[in-house]
């Protein structure tokens, strides 16, 4: 159900990145409403905007604590456009429709992290913004909620491509993200209030409020397991049995890796025990899969496969030759589905666009570790040549490919690649030298010629032994973070032996 946006309420804390979106809305003749500093920002762009207080009849009061909290505002968001009773009441009380709401919440967590005093922290608890987010998300059938400045670019793209309209799928996806924003925000506030006053161990179990499903068992049959989350928001299950604990862990690894290749050509990745045993980019989906499988057809048996492209019949014919647990793709042709559904238990997932959390959690000892996800991805522009020999253009492309794979492989890791194809990797070794030797042996076992291949390392080389071994195997270019006090030893060896080396300054440990 496509809907044109005719009106929008914009009330944001940070104005960063807002201007292009405001200009597009104005170009599309969208009537804009706003408050306070956001209103001033829009006026300074010489774009007409209506003050919310002209709707409510009240100015911003109590030091800005109350600006948008009014039946006219929330009625304009929440009334059901197809409901005759709602439409009549909107007309009776002169309530204008608000088709889109853009909110960026007060920076509560940043204020806490800054060491601010409690009174200042309290004032950074957003009330109106959270209410706007929840109301607009609730009425997603009629309204679009943009709940974070991280969504401005995506929103701009959607409205440009769809000429100022949004589809129901767009609005539902944004609503799901909005409730994620509000949940995270309220959890942060909850934890701040509990700090020093109660045992915070209870607060880390907020995930138990999410939808849940009991799994057959955990990592092993003797372990009880539950998944907390809404899989339906992320995937449409087209075929096969229920997902297991290990399936979900592998699917998570698949999604993280393939997202590095969203702007690449057709790419297939094959995951086994969270590591890529095959990945390749090619001109066609079929060729990408064939190349990925050739990396390690033995490990691929029973693996989880993901692609960034539609699966057609020709690709499905190749895929159907392999026993796999799961296949994930953004779309399948009808003929492809008929072929792939021939195996009863094979799980086929169609991935939906969904903004994932930028955080990750892990239980350790008597608590929980939290960290940002590793969202840094180096491109060739982030690589600094530190040797006399410059890498060729083909080597740079291969180095960027290898770096992306390396980032998603268990440490210690070494990745060998050539021409947009993984040749082999050494995974989860206690020694970087062991990881390299494992990768070399594996590549040779599957008939790959390492002459002219490149090597990526997830961390620096404390000694020159790895570049020595790599050179002897045929490696001609190397990428590593750099930062060892003995970097010069590895660089000197490369200079003496005609190997190109680049550094990125970014380590990618994965434990």
PDB file of C-alpha atoms in Angstrom, residues 333-488:
ATOM      1  CA  UNK A 333      12.788 -16.826  -8.883  1.00  0.00           C
ATOM      2  CA  UNK A 334       9.778 -19.167  -8.982  1.00  0.00           C
ATOM      3  CA  UNK A 335      11.779 -21.759 -10.913  1.00  0.00           C
ATOM      4  CA  UNK A 336      14.627 -21.537  -8.426  1.00  0.00           C
ATOM      5  CA  UNK A 337      12.262 -22.166  -5.510  1.00  0.00           C
ATOM      6  CA  UNK A 338      10.803 -25.245  -7.172  1.00  0.00           C
ATOM      7  CA  UNK A 339      14.293 -26.685  -7.563  1.00  0.00           C
ATOM      8  CA  UNK A 340      15.504 -25.812  -4.067  1.00  0.00           C
ATOM      9  CA  UNK A 341      12.352 -27.015  -2.298  1.00  0.00           C
ATOM     10  CA  UNK A 342      12.995 -30.532  -3.562  1.00  0.00           C
ATOM     11  CA  UNK A 343      14.922 -31.272  -0.335  1.00  0.00           C
ATOM     12  CA  UNK A 344      12.439 -31.546   2.541  1.00  0.00           C
ATOM     13  CA  UNK A 345      14.506 -30.202   5.443  1.00  0.00           C
ATOM     14  CA  UNK A 346      16.551 -27.577   3.586  1.00  0.00           C
ATOM     15  CA  UNK A 347      15.842 -24.173   5.141  1.00  0.00           C
ATOM     16  CA  UNK A 348      15.229 -21.388   2.622  1.00  0.00           C
ATOM     17  CA  UNK A 349      15.170 -17.859   3.996  1.00  0.00           C
ATOM     18  CA  UNK A 350      14.276 -14.679   2.170  1.00  0.00           C
ATOM     19  CA  UNK A 351      16.009 -11.801   3.900  1.00  0.00           C
ATOM     20  CA  UNK A 352      14.118  -8.579   4.578  1.00  0.00           C
ATOM     21  CA  UNK A 353      15.789  -5.171   4.845  1.00  0.00           C
ATOM     22  CA  UNK A 354      16.163  -4.442   8.557  1.00  0.00           C
ATOM     23  CA  UNK A 355      18.440  -2.096  10.451  1.00  0.00           C
ATOM     24  CA  UNK A 356      20.294  -4.167  13.048  1.00  0.00           C
ATOM     25  CA  UNK A 357      21.559  -3.042  16.425  1.00  0.00           C
ATOM     26  CA  UNK A 358      25.036  -1.544  16.546  1.00  0.00           C
ATOM     27  CA  UNK A 359      25.782  -3.297  19.830  1.00  0.00           C
ATOM     28  CA  UNK A 360      26.727  -6.809  20.830  1.00  0.00           C
ATOM     29  CA  UNK A 361      26.621  -8.613  24.182  1.00  0.00           C
ATOM     30  CA  UNK A 362      28.320 -11.671  25.647  1.00  0.00           C
ATOM     31  CA  UNK A 363      27.940 -13.292  29.050  1.00  0.00           C
ATOM     32  CA  UNK A 364      31.189 -13.748  30.955  1.00  0.00           C
ATOM     33  CA  UNK A 365      31.771 -14.803  34.558  1.00  0.00           C
ATOM     34  CA  UNK A 366      29.027 -13.203  36.674  1.00  0.00           C
ATOM     35  CA  UNK A 367      28.204 -10.415  34.231  1.00  0.00           C
ATOM     36  CA  UNK A 368      27.786  -9.281  30.657  1.00  0.00           C
ATOM     37  CA  UNK A 369      30.231  -7.680  28.247  1.00  0.00           C
ATOM     38  CA  UNK A 370      28.867  -5.023  25.900  1.00  0.00           C
ATOM     39  CA  UNK A 371      30.643  -3.457  22.949  1.00  0.00           C
ATOM     40  CA  UNK A 372      29.959  -1.739  19.660  1.00  0.00           C
ATOM     41  CA  UNK A 373      29.921  -4.028  16.655  1.00  0.00           C
ATOM     42  CA  UNK A 374      33.028  -3.875  14.491  1.00  0.00           C
ATOM     43  CA  UNK A 375      31.562  -1.556  11.882  1.00  0.00           C
ATOM     44  CA  UNK A 376      34.856  -0.382  10.388  1.00  0.00           C
ATOM     45  CA  UNK A 377      35.523  -1.711   6.896  1.00  0.00           C
ATOM     46  CA  UNK A 378      38.690  -0.611   5.125  1.00  0.00           C
ATOM     47  CA  UNK A 379      38.736   0.089   1.409  1.00  0.00           C
ATOM     48  CA  UNK A 380      41.747   0.634  -0.829  1.00  0.00           C
ATOM     49  CA  UNK A 381      41.680   4.341   0.085  1.00  0.00           C
ATOM     50  CA  UNK A 382      42.420   3.380   3.721  1.00  0.00           C
ATOM     51  CA  UNK A 383      45.519   1.372   2.787  1.00  0.00           C
ATOM     52  CA  UNK A 384      48.940   2.987   3.141  1.00  0.00           C
ATOM     53  CA  UNK A 385      51.829   1.466   1.220  1.00  0.00           C
ATOM     54  CA  UNK A 386      54.833   1.020   3.536  1.00  0.00           C
ATOM     55  CA  UNK A 387      57.154  -0.811   1.125  1.00  0.00           C
ATOM     56  CA  UNK A 388      59.145   0.365  -1.862  1.00  0.00           C
ATOM     57  CA  UNK A 389      56.932  -1.716  -4.128  1.00  0.00           C
ATOM     58  CA  UNK A 390      53.389  -0.459  -4.677  1.00  0.00           C
ATOM     59  CA  UNK A 391      50.630  -3.068  -4.995  1.00  0.00           C
ATOM     60  CA  UNK A 392      49.099  -3.337  -8.457  1.00  0.00           C
ATOM     61  CA  UNK A 393      45.475  -2.376  -9.039  1.00  0.00           C
ATOM     62  CA  UNK A 394      44.517  -6.066  -9.157  1.00  0.00           C
ATOM     63  CA  UNK A 395      46.370  -6.695  -5.891  1.00  0.00           C
ATOM     64  CA  UNK A 396      44.615  -3.767  -4.201  1.00  0.00           C
ATOM     65  CA  UNK A 397      41.218  -5.148  -5.183  1.00  0.00           C
ATOM     66  CA  UNK A 398      42.221  -8.557  -3.831  1.00  0.00           C
ATOM     67  CA  UNK A 399      43.590  -6.990  -0.627  1.00  0.00           C
ATOM     68  CA  UNK A 400      40.293  -5.193   0.010  1.00  0.00           C
ATOM     69  CA  UNK A 401      38.386  -8.443  -0.597  1.00  0.00           C
ATOM     70  CA  UNK A 402      40.684 -10.379   1.734  1.00  0.00           C
ATOM     71  CA  UNK A 403      40.385  -7.729   4.462  1.00  0.00           C
ATOM     72  CA  UNK A 404      36.590  -8.005   4.488  1.00  0.00           C
ATOM     73  CA  UNK A 405      36.768 -11.779   4.884  1.00  0.00           C
ATOM     74  CA  UNK A 406      39.514 -11.529   7.492  1.00  0.00           C
ATOM     75  CA  UNK A 407      37.381  -9.198   9.623  1.00  0.00           C
ATOM     76  CA  UNK A 408      34.716 -11.928   9.960  1.00  0.00           C
ATOM     77  CA  UNK A 409      37.049 -14.869  10.641  1.00  0.00           C
ATOM     78  CA  UNK A 410      38.030 -16.124  14.093  1.00  0.00           C
ATOM     79  CA  UNK A 411      41.404 -14.909  15.410  1.00  0.00           C
ATOM     80  CA  UNK A 412      44.207 -15.590  14.928  1.00  0.00           C
ATOM     81  CA  UNK A 413      43.483 -15.576  11.229  1.00  0.00           C
ATOM     82  CA  UNK A 414      45.218 -15.302   7.885  1.00  0.00           C
ATOM     83  CA  UNK A 415      43.239 -14.998   4.645  1.00  0.00           C
ATOM     84  CA  UNK A 416      44.620 -15.755   1.185  1.00  0.00           C
ATOM     85  CA  UNK A 417      42.736 -14.419  -1.843  1.00  0.00           C
ATOM     86  CA  UNK A 418      43.000 -13.659  -5.534  1.00  0.00           C
ATOM     87  CA  UNK A 419      40.621 -12.085  -8.077  1.00  0.00           C
ATOM     88  CA  UNK A 420      37.607 -11.678  -5.759  1.00  0.00           C
ATOM     89  CA  UNK A 421      37.851 -15.235  -4.462  1.00  0.00           C
ATOM     90  CA  UNK A 422      38.879 -16.712  -1.144  1.00  0.00           C
ATOM     91  CA  UNK A 423      41.639 -19.271  -1.697  1.00  0.00           C
ATOM     92  CA  UNK A 424      41.979 -20.370   1.920  1.00  0.00           C
ATOM     93  CA  UNK A 425      42.092 -19.116   5.479  1.00  0.00           C
ATOM     94  CA  UNK A 426      43.718 -20.148   8.712  1.00  0.00           C
ATOM     95  CA  UNK A 427      41.138 -19.752  11.471  1.00  0.00           C
ATOM     96  CA  UNK A 428      41.175 -19.573  15.243  1.00  0.00           C
ATOM     97  CA  UNK A 429      44.824 -20.524  15.688  1.00  0.00           C
ATOM     98  CA  UNK A 430      46.906 -19.714  18.754  1.00  0.00           C
ATOM     99  CA  UNK A 431      49.796 -18.721  16.482  1.00  0.00           C
ATOM    100  CA  UNK A 432      49.646 -16.470  13.424  1.00  0.00           C
ATOM    101  CA  UNK A 433      52.323 -18.645  11.823  1.00  0.00           C
ATOM    102  CA  UNK A 434      50.121 -21.715  12.339  1.00  0.00           C
ATOM    103  CA  UNK A 435      47.187 -19.834  10.790  1.00  0.00           C
ATOM    104  CA  UNK A 436      49.273 -19.009   7.709  1.00  0.00           C
ATOM    105  CA  UNK A 437      50.595 -22.549   7.311  1.00  0.00           C
ATOM    106  CA  UNK A 438      47.069 -23.917   7.683  1.00  0.00           C
ATOM    107  CA  UNK A 439      45.859 -21.557   4.937  1.00  0.00           C
ATOM    108  CA  UNK A 440      48.711 -22.428   2.581  1.00  0.00           C
ATOM    109  CA  UNK A 441      48.244 -26.171   3.055  1.00  0.00           C
ATOM    110  CA  UNK A 442      44.512 -25.863   2.523  1.00  0.00           C
ATOM    111  CA  UNK A 443      44.902 -23.809  -0.660  1.00  0.00           C
ATOM    112  CA  UNK A 444      47.334 -26.324  -2.110  1.00  0.00           C
ATOM    113  CA  UNK A 445      45.090 -29.252  -1.180  1.00  0.00           C
ATOM    114  CA  UNK A 446      42.307 -27.772  -3.293  1.00  0.00           C
ATOM    115  CA  UNK A 447      44.590 -27.061  -6.240  1.00  0.00           C
ATOM    116  CA  UNK A 448      44.971 -23.287  -5.982  1.00  0.00           C
ATOM    117  CA  UNK A 449      48.047 -21.579  -7.410  1.00  0.00           C
ATOM    118  CA  UNK A 450      49.233 -19.022  -4.833  1.00  0.00           C
ATOM    119  CA  UNK A 451      51.529 -17.241  -7.272  1.00  0.00           C
ATOM    120  CA  UNK A 452      50.313 -13.634  -7.319  1.00  0.00           C
ATOM    121  CA  UNK A 453      47.839 -14.149  -4.453  1.00  0.00           C
ATOM    122  CA  UNK A 454      47.514 -11.712  -1.538  1.00  0.00           C
ATOM    123  CA  UNK A 455      47.484 -12.192   2.220  1.00  0.00           C
ATOM    124  CA  UNK A 456      45.437 -10.401   4.914  1.00  0.00           C
ATOM    125  CA  UNK A 457      46.112 -10.609   8.643  1.00  0.00           C
ATOM    126  CA  UNK A 458      43.656  -9.568  11.360  1.00  0.00           C
ATOM    127  CA  UNK A 459      46.489  -8.158  13.500  1.00  0.00           C
ATOM    128  CA  UNK A 460      50.074  -6.993  13.076  1.00  0.00           C
ATOM    129  CA  UNK A 461      53.135  -9.218  12.553  1.00  0.00           C
ATOM    130  CA  UNK A 462      55.380  -9.189  15.646  1.00  0.00           C
ATOM    131  CA  UNK A 463      58.075 -10.951  13.616  1.00  0.00           C
ATOM    132  CA  UNK A 464      58.906 -11.233   9.888  1.00  0.00           C
ATOM    133  CA  UNK A 465      58.295 -15.003   9.843  1.00  0.00           C
ATOM    134  CA  UNK A 466      54.815 -14.738   8.295  1.00  0.00           C
ATOM    135  CA  UNK A 467      55.898 -12.586   5.359  1.00  0.00           C
ATOM    136  CA  UNK A 468      58.854 -14.937   4.782  1.00  0.00           C
ATOM    137  CA  UNK A 469      56.580 -17.990   4.639  1.00  0.00           C
ATOM    138  CA  UNK A 470      54.058 -16.123   2.473  1.00  0.00           C
ATOM    139  CA  UNK A 471      56.708 -15.041  -0.027  1.00  0.00           C
ATOM    140  CA  UNK A 472      57.972 -18.621  -0.362  1.00  0.00           C
ATOM    141  CA  UNK A 473      54.382 -19.718  -1.144  1.00  0.00           C
ATOM    142  CA  UNK A 474      53.996 -17.145  -3.935  1.00  0.00           C
ATOM    143  CA  UNK A 475      52.225 -14.284  -2.122  1.00  0.00           C
ATOM    144  CA  UNK A 476      53.026 -10.914  -3.731  1.00  0.00           C
ATOM    145  CA  UNK A 477      51.083  -8.424  -1.587  1.00  0.00           C
ATOM    146  CA  UNK A 478      50.148  -8.200   2.089  1.00  0.00           C
ATOM    147  CA  UNK A 479      47.698  -6.133   4.150  1.00  0.00           C
ATOM    148  CA  UNK A 480      47.947  -5.840   7.929  1.00  0.00           C
ATOM    149  CA  UNK A 481      47.044  -3.255  10.581  1.00  0.00           C
ATOM    150  CA  UNK A 482      50.619  -2.316  11.437  1.00  0.00           C
ATOM    151  CA  UNK A 483      51.600  -0.986  14.834  1.00  0.00           C
ATOM    152  CA  UNK A 484      54.176  -3.549  15.966  1.00  0.00           C
ATOM    153  CA  UNK A 485      57.433  -2.187  17.363  1.00  0.00           C
ATOM    154  CA  UNK A 486      59.057  -4.585  14.873  1.00  0.00           C
ATOM    155  CA  UNK A 487      57.068  -3.531  11.802  1.00  0.00           C
ATOM    156  CA  UNK A 488      60.343  -2.481  10.223  1.00  0.00           C
TER     157      UNK A 488
END
